[in-house]
Amino acid sequence: MDVLAGAFGGWLAAALGLICAERWRFGLRPGIQALVALVLVACAVALVAGYDGRYPEGGWLARTVGVLALAGFALTFVFRRGVPMETAELPTLRASALSGESVSIVIPVYNEEPNLRELVDRVGAALAPSGASFELILVDDGSRDGSAALLDELAAARPWLKPLQLIRNYGQSVALQAGFDHARGDFIVTLDGDLQNEPDDIPRLLVLMREKPQTDVISGWRKDRKDALLSRKIPSLLANSLISVVTGVPLHDYGCALKVYRAKVIHDIKLYGEMHRFIPALAAEVGARILEAPVTHHARTRGASKYGIGRTLRVVLDLLWVKFLLRFLHRPMHAFGGIGILLLGLGFATLAYLTYEKLALGQDIGGRPLLLLGVLLALMGGQIMATGLIGELLIRIYHEPQGRRLYVLRTAPGKPPRPMP
Ligand code: UDP
Ligand code: MG
């Protein structure tokens, strides 16, 4: 028993050590990474091979190494988050710092009547002195309170206010998408309609964007977040780590609504369901460069939050989809084909072995569990490969009818393409 435990611990250590070394992102060079992996594997092999019951502590050692490797593996998740996207502090604002820029501010609104008037006034007051030409697109997401009527009333006296009314409550992502579809500015800013984001941060984010012409997205980071600890901050901490690791776009705060985009990146993205949380990851997929900037956050003073703890599960499901999208969108056959061939191969090998037993050794194979396994593997392999083929077909349908390009070109800002000679 102890031998088994020792062997198991050793192999666990080896496997985790390998993954660990692969994941290790403390700036280790590939050579050192490989060395770490080798040493760990050597330790594990020595433990398994050398353990023959004479050294009872061997089992413990193996298990300790296993546990340590596990802890190391977990730690890499934590520390990988510690290597975030580039961050930058918000600059201070000078008058007319944004003259010549055009900005669309998109805010989804669902039952925010008590906040609307102040929201509109503060956004207006924040943008007016900046010198930018701006429009504020308030998308009413089928509110049931007086938000829609109030929006019309507010818009009457403000030429820059553009209310959009959705006929029912579609959810925050669709509301944002409606706003993006109607936005005409070169920059698009999003924020929440509940005044939890600070409108004064908008021009400062835009100045930062202007200072960094290579950046396509600036994502707000509610460094000093004013929300409930148990139902908001802790789930969000976990969610941010998970999303960062899975998408490979490490951000501290995916949930912050306050973000600035160059319009060209946002117009290449379509939002469904509750995908707004993943816009930075989706934007990174089309090649956007992302920066994170700490922004001010306030507690909600009026109106109620629209989300409960139930969104955690939806975030995880959405994340699965995003991962799939990021990974498979361009080459489904590669993604599925590999697993398919592997399973198919295993299945055939199993069945070939059984055939040999039946024909050469004359054994009964009808009731063997191995037969079931072989058939199952072969079937699954075939199915998965077929899925890859269908995926390829769908990708063509996805990209071609809308003339959607597979790539986005980075043109130097303000430099028109060279004419033909
Ligand atoms: N919202 C929306 N449609 C919805 C739910 C929310 O447009 O179905 C808007 C809401 O009015 C607010 C923003 O999305 O402007 C964020 O919602 P909330 O403040 O309730 O989320 P929390 O800050 O609690 O995460
Ligand atoms: Mg809020």
GROMACS .gro file of C-alpha atoms and ligand atoms in nm:
model
  447
    1MET     CA    1   0.000   0.000   0.000
    2ASP     CA    2   0.276   0.236   0.100
    3VAL     CA    3   0.462   0.150  -0.218
    4LEU     CA    4   0.157   0.242  -0.420
    5ALA     CA    5   0.118   0.568  -0.231
    6GLY     CA    6   0.485   0.644  -0.283
    7ALA     CA    7   0.468   0.571  -0.654
    8PHE     CA    8   0.151   0.770  -0.692
    9GLY     CA    9   0.298   1.065  -0.504
   10GLY     CA   10   0.609   1.049  -0.718
   11TRP     CA   11   0.421   1.048  -1.043
   12LEU     CA   12   0.193   1.319  -0.924
   13ALA     CA   13   0.501   1.523  -0.843
   14ALA     CA   14   0.646   1.454  -1.186
   15ALA     CA   15   0.330   1.545  -1.371
   16LEU     CA   16   0.264   1.857  -1.170
   17GLY     CA   17   0.629   1.952  -1.183
   18LEU     CA   18   0.616   1.942  -1.559
   19ILE     CA   19   0.303   2.151  -1.580
   20CYS     CA   20   0.449   2.379  -1.318
   21ALA     CA   21   0.766   2.432  -1.514
   22GLU     CA   22   0.565   2.501  -1.825
   23ARG     CA   23   0.350   2.752  -1.642
   24TRP     CA   24   0.629   2.908  -1.450
   25ARG     CA   25   0.632   3.272  -1.549
   26PHE     CA   26   0.881   3.440  -1.326
   27GLY     CA   27   1.089   3.538  -1.624
   28LEU     CA   28   1.275   3.205  -1.632
   29ARG     CA   29   1.449   3.134  -1.959
   30PRO     CA   30   1.326   2.830  -2.152
   31GLY     CA   31   1.652   2.646  -2.077
   32ILE     CA   32   1.613   2.692  -1.703
   33GLN     CA   33   1.248   2.599  -1.733
   34ALA     CA   34   1.342   2.272  -1.900
   35LEU     CA   35   1.605   2.213  -1.632
   36VAL     CA   36   1.350   2.260  -1.353
   37ALA     CA   37   1.121   2.015  -1.528
   38LEU     CA   38   1.405   1.765  -1.570
   39VAL     CA   39   1.513   1.786  -1.207
   40LEU     CA   40   1.155   1.736  -1.092
   41VAL     CA   41   1.108   1.438  -1.321
   42ALA     CA   42   1.441   1.291  -1.207
   43CYS     CA   43   1.336   1.333  -0.841
   44ALA     CA   44   1.008   1.161  -0.912
   45VAL     CA   45   1.165   0.873  -1.102
   46ALA     CA   46   1.424   0.826  -0.828
   47LEU     CA   47   1.151   0.821  -0.569
   48VAL     CA   48   0.945   0.565  -0.754
   49ALA     CA   49   1.235   0.345  -0.859
   50GLY     CA   50   1.427   0.368  -0.533
   51TYR     CA   51   1.136   0.302  -0.307
   52ASP     CA   52   1.114  -0.066  -0.224
   53GLY     CA   53   0.986  -0.063   0.133
   54ARG     CA   54   1.327  -0.044   0.299
   55TYR     CA   55   1.291   0.328   0.356
   56PRO     CA   56   0.944   0.386   0.495
   57GLU     CA   57   1.001   0.760   0.487
   58GLY     CA   58   1.027   0.736   0.107
   59GLY     CA   59   0.650   0.732   0.077
   60TRP     CA   60   0.625   1.043   0.287
   61LEU     CA   61   0.892   1.212   0.087
   62ALA     CA   62   0.715   1.136  -0.237
   63ARG     CA   63   0.389   1.266  -0.101
   64THR     CA   64   0.555   1.579   0.033
   65VAL     CA   65   0.707   1.647  -0.305
   66GLY     CA   66   0.366   1.587  -0.457
   67VAL     CA   67   0.201   1.833  -0.221
   68LEU     CA   68   0.476   2.090  -0.276
   69ALA     CA   69   0.441   2.059  -0.651
   70LEU     CA   70   0.066   2.101  -0.615
   71ALA     CA   71   0.118   2.413  -0.404
   72GLY     CA   72   0.369   2.545  -0.656
   73PHE     CA   73   0.123   2.483  -0.933
   74ALA     CA   74  -0.149   2.673  -0.746
   75LEU     CA   75   0.095   2.954  -0.673
   76THR     CA   76   0.181   2.999  -1.038
   77PHE     CA   77  -0.184   3.079  -1.097
   78VAL     CA   78  -0.169   3.347  -0.831
   79PHE     CA   79   0.163   3.488  -0.947
   80ARG     CA   80   0.078   3.484  -1.312
   81ARG     CA   81  -0.194   3.728  -1.222
   82GLY     CA   82   0.079   3.933  -1.060
   83VAL     CA   83   0.229   3.990  -1.403
   84PRO     CA   84  -0.051   4.205  -1.532
   85MET     CA   85  -0.097   4.402  -1.844
   86GLU     CA   86   0.090   4.725  -1.839
   87THR     CA   87  -0.067   4.966  -1.591
   88ALA     CA   88  -0.057   5.343  -1.590
   89GLU     CA   89  -0.178   5.612  -1.353
   90LEU     CA   90  -0.437   5.858  -1.480
   91PRO     CA   91  -0.281   6.191  -1.581
   92THR     CA   92  -0.409   6.519  -1.441
   93LEU     CA   93  -0.630   6.715  -1.671
   94ARG     CA   94  -0.555   7.044  -1.844
   95ALA     CA   95  -0.825   7.251  -2.011
   96SER     CA   96  -0.886   7.170  -2.380
   97ALA     CA   97  -0.650   6.877  -2.355
   98LEU     CA   98  -0.871   6.681  -2.590
   99SER     CA   99  -0.948   6.934  -2.860
  100GLY     CA  100  -0.990   6.774  -3.199
  101GLU     CA  101  -1.097   6.436  -3.061
  102SER     CA  102  -1.441   6.287  -3.104
  103VAL     CA  103  -1.578   6.068  -2.828
  104SER     CA  104  -1.888   5.854  -2.789
  105ILE     CA  105  -1.982   5.766  -2.434
  106VAL     CA  106  -2.205   5.462  -2.409
  107ILE     CA  107  -2.398   5.391  -2.090
  108PRO     CA  108  -2.650   5.107  -2.050
  109VAL     CA  109  -2.939   5.200  -1.826
  110TYR     CA  110  -3.188   4.969  -1.662
  111ASN     CA  111  -3.415   5.113  -1.396
  112GLU     CA  112  -3.175   5.390  -1.301
  113GLU     CA  113  -3.424   5.676  -1.286
  114PRO     CA  114  -3.295   5.821  -0.956
  115ASN     CA  115  -2.942   5.841  -1.099
  116LEU     CA  116  -3.006   5.966  -1.451
  117ARG     CA  117  -3.024   6.341  -1.404
  118GLU     CA  118  -2.705   6.359  -1.202
  119LEU     CA  119  -2.533   6.115  -1.436
  120VAL     CA  120  -2.606   6.322  -1.745
  121ASP     CA  121  -2.506   6.646  -1.575
  122ARG     CA  122  -2.181   6.509  -1.442
  123VAL     CA  123  -2.077   6.345  -1.768
  124GLY     CA  124  -2.157   6.670  -1.948
  125ALA     CA  125  -1.962   6.874  -1.693
  126ALA     CA  126  -1.664   6.639  -1.717
  127LEU     CA  127  -1.645   6.647  -2.096
  128ALA     CA  128  -1.739   7.007  -2.180
  129PRO     CA  129  -1.411   7.173  -2.065
  130SER     CA  130  -1.196   6.905  -2.228
  131GLY     CA  131  -1.247   7.047  -2.576
  132ALA     CA  132  -1.346   6.712  -2.727
  133SER     CA  133  -1.659   6.686  -2.936
  134PHE     CA  134  -1.868   6.424  -2.763
  135GLU     CA  135  -2.198   6.243  -2.767
  136LEU     CA  136  -2.353   6.062  -2.474
  137ILE     CA  137  -2.545   5.755  -2.585
  138LEU     CA  138  -2.773   5.637  -2.307
  139VAL     CA  139  -2.921   5.302  -2.395
  140ASP     CA  140  -3.240   5.235  -2.207
  141ASP     CA  141  -3.251   4.858  -2.170
  142GLY     CA  142  -3.630   4.828  -2.140
  143SER     CA  143  -3.652   5.000  -1.801
  144ARG     CA  144  -3.977   4.962  -1.609
  145ASP     CA  145  -3.942   5.281  -1.408
  146GLY     CA  146  -3.956   5.629  -1.556
  147SER     CA  147  -3.604   5.613  -1.705
  148ALA     CA  148  -3.718   5.626  -2.067
  149ALA     CA  149  -3.941   5.930  -2.024
  150LEU     CA  150  -3.677   6.109  -1.819
  151LEU     CA  151  -3.418   6.040  -2.088
  152ASP     CA  152  -3.635   6.206  -2.352
  153GLU     CA  153  -3.689   6.502  -2.125
  154LEU     CA  154  -3.315   6.539  -2.057
  155ALA     CA  155  -3.229   6.502  -2.426
  156ALA     CA  156  -3.459   6.791  -2.525
  157ALA     CA  157  -3.221   7.048  -2.378
  158ARG     CA  158  -2.892   6.874  -2.458
  159PRO     CA  159  -2.794   6.828  -2.823
  160TRP     CA  160  -2.511   6.591  -2.731
  161LEU     CA  161  -2.741   6.347  -2.550
  162LYS     CA  162  -2.860   6.060  -2.767
  163PRO     CA  163  -3.110   5.828  -2.599
  164LEU     CA  164  -3.172   5.484  -2.748
  165GLN     CA  165  -3.464   5.280  -2.633
  166LEU     CA  166  -3.465   4.901  -2.652
  167ILE     CA  167  -3.815   4.756  -2.658
  168ARG     CA  168  -3.744   4.509  -2.382
  169ASN     CA  169  -3.477   4.423  -2.129
  170TYR     CA  170  -3.208   4.242  -2.327
  171GLY     CA  171  -2.926   4.268  -2.075
  172GLN     CA  172  -2.620   4.482  -2.038
  173SER     CA  173  -2.420   4.336  -2.329
  174VAL     CA  174  -2.690   4.384  -2.587
  175ALA     CA  175  -2.754   4.736  -2.457
  176LEU     CA  176  -2.384   4.813  -2.498
  177GLN     CA  177  -2.385   4.663  -2.846
  178ALA     CA  178  -2.677   4.887  -2.944
  179GLY     CA  179  -2.475   5.183  -2.818
  180PHE     CA  180  -2.162   5.074  -3.009
  181ASP     CA  181  -2.367   5.034  -3.328
  182HIS     CA  182  -2.477   5.397  -3.303
  183ALA     CA  183  -2.148   5.543  -3.183
  184ARG     CA  184  -1.970   5.773  -3.429
  185GLY     CA  185  -1.673   5.891  -3.224
  186ASP     CA  186  -1.312   5.784  -3.279
  187PHE     CA  187  -1.304   5.680  -2.916
  188ILE     CA  188  -1.572   5.490  -2.731
  189VAL     CA  189  -1.604   5.509  -2.354
  190THR     CA  190  -1.828   5.280  -2.153
  191LEU     CA  191  -1.937   5.314  -1.793
  192ASP     CA  192  -2.222   5.216  -1.563
  193GLY     CA  193  -2.533   5.423  -1.525
  194ASP     CA  194  -2.543   5.401  -1.148
  195LEU     CA  195  -2.270   5.659  -1.079
  196GLN     CA  196  -2.042   5.396  -0.929
  197ASN     CA  197  -1.785   5.505  -1.187
  198GLU     CA  198  -1.651   5.858  -1.166
  199PRO     CA  199  -1.742   6.068  -1.475
  200ASP     CA  200  -1.438   6.289  -1.412
  201ASP     CA  201  -1.216   5.992  -1.492
  202ILE     CA  202  -1.341   5.988  -1.854
  203PRO     CA  203  -1.137   6.281  -1.989
  204ARG     CA  204  -0.833   6.166  -1.794
  205LEU     CA  205  -0.855   5.820  -1.949
  206LEU     CA  206  -0.887   5.981  -2.290
  207VAL     CA  207  -0.577   6.193  -2.231
  208LEU     CA  208  -0.392   5.877  -2.134
  209MET     CA  209  -0.511   5.714  -2.455
  210ARG     CA  210  -0.387   6.013  -2.650
  211GLU     CA  211  -0.049   5.993  -2.480
  212LYS     CA  212  -0.020   5.628  -2.579
  213PRO     CA  213  -0.105   5.601  -2.947
  214GLN     CA  214  -0.019   5.230  -2.955
  215THR     CA  215  -0.286   5.144  -2.699
  216ASP     CA  216  -0.626   5.032  -2.822
  217VAL     CA  217  -0.807   4.962  -2.497
  218ILE     CA  218  -0.771   5.113  -2.151
  219SER     CA  219  -0.950   4.909  -1.892
  220GLY     CA  220  -1.043   5.063  -1.558
  221TRP     CA  221  -0.930   4.896  -1.240
  222ARG     CA  222  -1.138   4.962  -0.930
  223LYS     CA  223  -0.836   4.943  -0.706
  224ASP     CA  224  -1.029   5.072  -0.408
  225ARG     CA  225  -1.358   4.905  -0.479
  226LYS     CA  226  -1.662   5.010  -0.277
  227ASP     CA  227  -1.878   4.699  -0.289
  228ALA     CA  228  -1.977   4.423  -0.048
  229LEU     CA  229  -1.680   4.200   0.042
  230LEU     CA  230  -1.848   3.862   0.050
  231SER     CA  231  -2.093   3.883  -0.238
  232ARG     CA  232  -1.884   4.102  -0.468
  233LYS     CA  233  -1.514   4.146  -0.399
  234ILE     CA  234  -1.420   3.787  -0.318
  235PRO     CA  235  -1.610   3.623  -0.607
  236SER     CA  236  -1.469   3.892  -0.833
  237LEU     CA  237  -1.112   3.823  -0.716
  238LEU     CA  238  -1.153   3.456  -0.805
  239ALA     CA  239  -1.328   3.537  -1.132
  240ASN     CA  240  -1.054   3.777  -1.236
  241SER     CA  241  -0.780   3.521  -1.170
  242LEU     CA  242  -0.971   3.255  -1.356
  243ILE     CA  243  -1.051   3.475  -1.655
  244SER     CA  244  -0.692   3.602  -1.667
  245VAL     CA  245  -0.547   3.252  -1.669
  246VAL     CA  246  -0.796   3.104  -1.914
  247THR     CA  247  -0.792   3.388  -2.166
  248GLY     CA  248  -0.425   3.470  -2.124
  249VAL     CA  249  -0.510   3.839  -2.091
  250PRO     CA  250  -0.422   3.918  -1.730
  251LEU     CA  251  -0.629   4.202  -1.583
  252HIS     CA  252  -0.701   4.289  -1.223
  253ASP     CA  253  -1.056   4.389  -1.290
  254TYR     CA  254  -1.255   4.245  -1.574
  255GLY     CA  255  -1.578   4.363  -1.414
  256CYS     CA  256  -1.503   4.734  -1.425
  257ALA     CA  257  -1.741   4.897  -1.670
  258LEU     CA  258  -1.529   5.209  -1.717
  259LYS     CA  259  -1.321   5.144  -2.027
  260VAL     CA  260  -1.198   5.337  -2.329
  261TYR     CA  261  -1.165   5.186  -2.674
  262ARG     CA  262  -1.043   5.297  -3.010
  263ALA     CA  263  -1.355   5.265  -3.219
  264LYS     CA  264  -1.194   5.037  -3.478
  265VAL     CA  265  -1.138   4.756  -3.228
  266ILE     CA  266  -1.488   4.768  -3.089
  267HIS     CA  267  -1.652   4.758  -3.430
  268ASP     CA  268  -1.490   4.419  -3.494
  269ILE     CA  269  -1.648   4.262  -3.188
  270LYS     CA  270  -2.004   4.140  -3.148
  271LEU     CA  271  -2.146   4.106  -2.801
  272TYR     CA  272  -2.400   3.844  -2.707
  273GLY     CA  273  -2.543   3.741  -2.371
  274GLU     CA  274  -2.324   3.880  -2.095
  275MET     CA  275  -2.007   3.898  -2.300
  276HIS     CA  276  -1.933   4.260  -2.209
  277ARG     CA  277  -1.709   4.137  -1.929
  278PHE     CA  278  -1.479   3.971  -2.177
  279ILE     CA  279  -1.437   4.258  -2.422
  280PRO     CA  280  -1.065   4.302  -2.336
  281ALA     CA  281  -0.999   3.933  -2.404
  282LEU     CA  282  -1.199   3.944  -2.726
  283ALA     CA  283  -1.023   4.264  -2.828
  284ALA     CA  284  -0.685   4.106  -2.756
  285GLU     CA  285  -0.785   3.828  -2.993
  286VAL     CA  286  -0.820   4.077  -3.278
  287GLY     CA  287  -0.481   4.214  -3.175
  288ALA     CA  288  -0.569   4.510  -2.954
  289ARG     CA  289  -0.311   4.637  -2.706
  290ILE     CA  290  -0.450   4.674  -2.359
  291LEU     CA  291  -0.356   4.892  -2.067
  292GLU     CA  292  -0.499   4.895  -1.719
  293ALA     CA  293  -0.548   5.214  -1.521
  294PRO     CA  294  -0.671   5.252  -1.163
  295VAL     CA  295  -0.998   5.446  -1.151
  296THR     CA  296  -1.220   5.584  -0.878
  297HIS     CA  297  -1.512   5.378  -0.756
  298HIS     CA  298  -1.810   5.478  -0.544
  299ALA     CA  299  -2.066   5.279  -0.353
  300ARG     CA  300  -2.411   5.269  -0.510
  301THR     CA  301  -2.618   5.537  -0.339
  302ARG     CA  302  -2.944   5.513  -0.533
  303GLY     CA  303  -3.129   5.237  -0.712
  304ALA     CA  304  -3.060   4.867  -0.674
  305SER     CA  305  -2.796   4.642  -0.829
  306LYS     CA  306  -2.926   4.429  -1.113
  307TYR     CA  307  -2.712   4.126  -1.043
  308GLY     CA  308  -2.696   3.873  -0.761
  309ILE     CA  309  -2.448   3.601  -0.678
  310GLY     CA  310  -2.609   3.391  -0.955
  311ARG     CA  311  -2.397   3.565  -1.212
  312THR     CA  312  -2.088   3.377  -1.093
  313LEU     CA  313  -2.207   3.060  -1.266
  314ARG     CA  314  -2.294   3.249  -1.581
  315VAL     CA  315  -1.948   3.403  -1.586
  316VAL     CA  316  -1.793   3.057  -1.572
  317LEU     CA  317  -2.014   2.933  -1.857
  318ASP     CA  318  -1.937   3.242  -2.063
  319LEU     CA  319  -1.569   3.189  -1.995
  320LEU     CA  320  -1.591   2.839  -2.141
  321TRP     CA  321  -1.739   2.986  -2.453
  322VAL     CA  322  -1.478   3.260  -2.474
  323LYS     CA  323  -1.199   3.007  -2.438
  324PHE     CA  324  -1.354   2.803  -2.715
  325LEU     CA  325  -1.392   3.111  -2.931
  326LEU     CA  326  -1.036   3.231  -2.878
  327ARG     CA  327  -0.883   2.893  -2.931
  328PHE     CA  328  -1.091   2.734  -3.201
  329LEU     CA  329  -1.229   3.017  -3.408
  330HIS     CA  330  -0.943   3.014  -3.653
  331ARG     CA  331  -0.863   2.643  -3.672
  332PRO     CA  332  -1.130   2.407  -3.542
  333MET     CA  333  -0.991   2.109  -3.734
  334HIS     CA  334  -0.658   2.140  -3.556
  335ALA     CA  335  -0.822   2.171  -3.220
  336PHE     CA  336  -1.060   1.880  -3.260
  337GLY     CA  337  -0.865   1.673  -3.508
  338GLY     CA  338  -0.578   1.603  -3.267
  339ILE     CA  339  -0.800   1.466  -2.991
  340GLY     CA  340  -1.009   1.283  -3.249
  341ILE     CA  341  -0.712   1.105  -3.403
  342LEU     CA  342  -0.573   1.020  -3.060
  343LEU     CA  343  -0.899   0.860  -2.943
  344LEU     CA  344  -0.951   0.689  -3.277
  345GLY     CA  345  -0.598   0.549  -3.263
  346LEU     CA  346  -0.643   0.423  -2.907
  347GLY     CA  347  -0.975   0.267  -3.001
  348PHE     CA  348  -0.831   0.089  -3.303
  349ALA     CA  349  -0.532  -0.033  -3.105
  350THR     CA  350  -0.763  -0.175  -2.839
  351LEU     CA  351  -0.981  -0.344  -3.097
  352ALA     CA  352  -0.679  -0.477  -3.287
  353TYR     CA  353  -0.550  -0.631  -2.965
  354LEU     CA  354  -0.888  -0.795  -2.903
  355THR     CA  355  -0.899  -0.922  -3.260
  356TYR     CA  356  -0.558  -1.078  -3.207
  357GLU     CA  357  -0.680  -1.246  -2.886
  358LYS     CA  358  -0.988  -1.376  -3.063
  359LEU     CA  359  -0.827  -1.499  -3.385
  360ALA     CA  360  -0.482  -1.604  -3.272
  361LEU     CA  361  -0.547  -1.716  -2.917
  362GLY     CA  362  -0.907  -1.823  -2.965
  363GLN     CA  363  -1.027  -1.641  -2.657
  364ASP     CA  364  -1.380  -1.523  -2.594
  365ILE     CA  365  -1.400  -1.145  -2.618
  366GLY     CA  366  -1.778  -1.089  -2.625
  367GLY     CA  367  -1.812  -0.999  -2.259
  368ARG     CA  368  -1.486  -0.809  -2.216
  369PRO     CA  369  -1.505  -0.453  -2.080
  370LEU     CA  370  -1.212  -0.377  -2.309
  371LEU     CA  371  -1.436  -0.437  -2.608
  372LEU     CA  372  -1.676  -0.169  -2.485
  373LEU     CA  373  -1.388   0.068  -2.424
  374GLY     CA  374  -1.243   0.010  -2.771
  375VAL     CA  375  -1.575   0.066  -2.943
  376LEU     CA  376  -1.639   0.375  -2.732
  377LEU     CA  377  -1.298   0.526  -2.806
  378ALA     CA  378  -1.323   0.462  -3.179
  379LEU     CA  379  -1.672   0.608  -3.196
  380MET     CA  380  -1.577   0.911  -2.991
  381GLY     CA  381  -1.268   0.971  -3.201
  382GLY     CA  382  -1.472   0.960  -3.521
  383GLN     CA  383  -1.734   1.191  -3.378
  384ILE     CA  384  -1.482   1.445  -3.257
  385MET     CA  385  -1.306   1.452  -3.592
  386ALA     CA  386  -1.639   1.504  -3.763
  387THR     CA  387  -1.705   1.793  -3.524
  388GLY     CA  388  -1.376   1.949  -3.633
  389LEU     CA  389  -1.475   1.919  -3.999
  390ILE     CA  390  -1.814   2.076  -3.935
  391GLY     CA  391  -1.634   2.345  -3.736
  392GLU     CA  392  -1.418   2.429  -4.039
  393LEU     CA  393  -1.728   2.457  -4.250
  394LEU     CA  394  -1.899   2.685  -3.999
  395ILE     CA  395  -1.593   2.908  -3.973
  396ARG     CA  396  -1.609   2.968  -4.345
  397ILE     CA  397  -1.974   3.057  -4.318
  398TYR     CA  398  -1.891   3.280  -4.023
  399HIS     CA  399  -1.618   3.476  -4.194
  400GLU     CA  400  -1.724   3.491  -4.555
  401PRO     CA  401  -2.081   3.627  -4.593
  402GLN     CA  402  -2.011   3.948  -4.402
  403GLY     CA  403  -1.679   3.988  -4.578
  404ARG     CA  404  -1.527   3.974  -4.232
  405ARG     CA  405  -1.150   3.976  -4.252
  406LEU     CA  406  -0.938   3.729  -4.063
  407TYR     CA  407  -0.698   4.002  -3.965
  408VAL     CA  408  -0.686   4.368  -3.865
  409LEU     CA  409  -0.412   4.595  -3.997
  410ARG     CA  410  -0.236   4.836  -3.769
  411THR     CA  411  -0.207   5.160  -3.962
  412ALA     CA  412   0.018   5.419  -3.807
  413PRO     CA  413  -0.202   5.689  -3.654
  414GLY     CA  414  -0.272   5.970  -3.897
  415LYS     CA  415  -0.078   5.811  -4.182
  416PRO     CA  416  -0.289   5.736  -4.491
  417PRO     CA  417  -0.196   5.433  -4.703
  418ARG     CA  418   0.051   5.503  -4.982
  419PRO     CA  419  -0.113   5.551  -5.324
  420MET     CA  420  -0.034   5.322  -5.617
  421PRO     CA  421   0.249   5.455  -5.832
  422UDP     N1  422  -2.790   4.712  -1.679
  422UDP     C1  423  -2.858   4.706  -1.802
  422UDP     N2  424  -2.936   4.596  -1.827
  422UDP     C2  425  -2.950   4.494  -1.739
  422UDP     C3  426  -2.879   4.501  -1.617
  422UDP     C4  427  -2.800   4.611  -1.591
  422UDP     O1  428  -2.847   4.793  -1.884
  422UDP     O2  429  -3.022   4.398  -1.767
  422UDP     C5  430  -2.705   4.829  -1.652
  422UDP     C6  431  -2.737   4.900  -1.522
  422UDP     O3  432  -2.837   4.996  -1.537
  422UDP     C7  433  -2.604   4.963  -1.488
  422UDP     C8  434  -2.504   4.864  -1.542
  422UDP     O4  435  -2.573   4.783  -1.637
  422UDP     O5  436  -2.586   5.086  -1.555
  422UDP     C9  437  -2.441   4.777  -1.432
  422UDP     O6  438  -2.539   4.722  -1.350
  422UDP     P1  439  -2.529   4.717  -1.190
  422UDP     O7  440  -2.481   4.847  -1.138
  422UDP     O8  441  -2.658   4.667  -1.137
  422UDP     O9  442  -2.418   4.607  -1.171
  422UDP     P2  443  -2.312   4.601  -1.048
  422UDP    O10  444  -2.242   4.734  -1.044
  422UDP    O11  445  -2.391   4.575  -0.928
  422UDP    O12  446  -2.220   4.490  -1.087
  423MG      MG  447  -2.309   4.912  -1.030
   0.00000   0.00000   0.00000
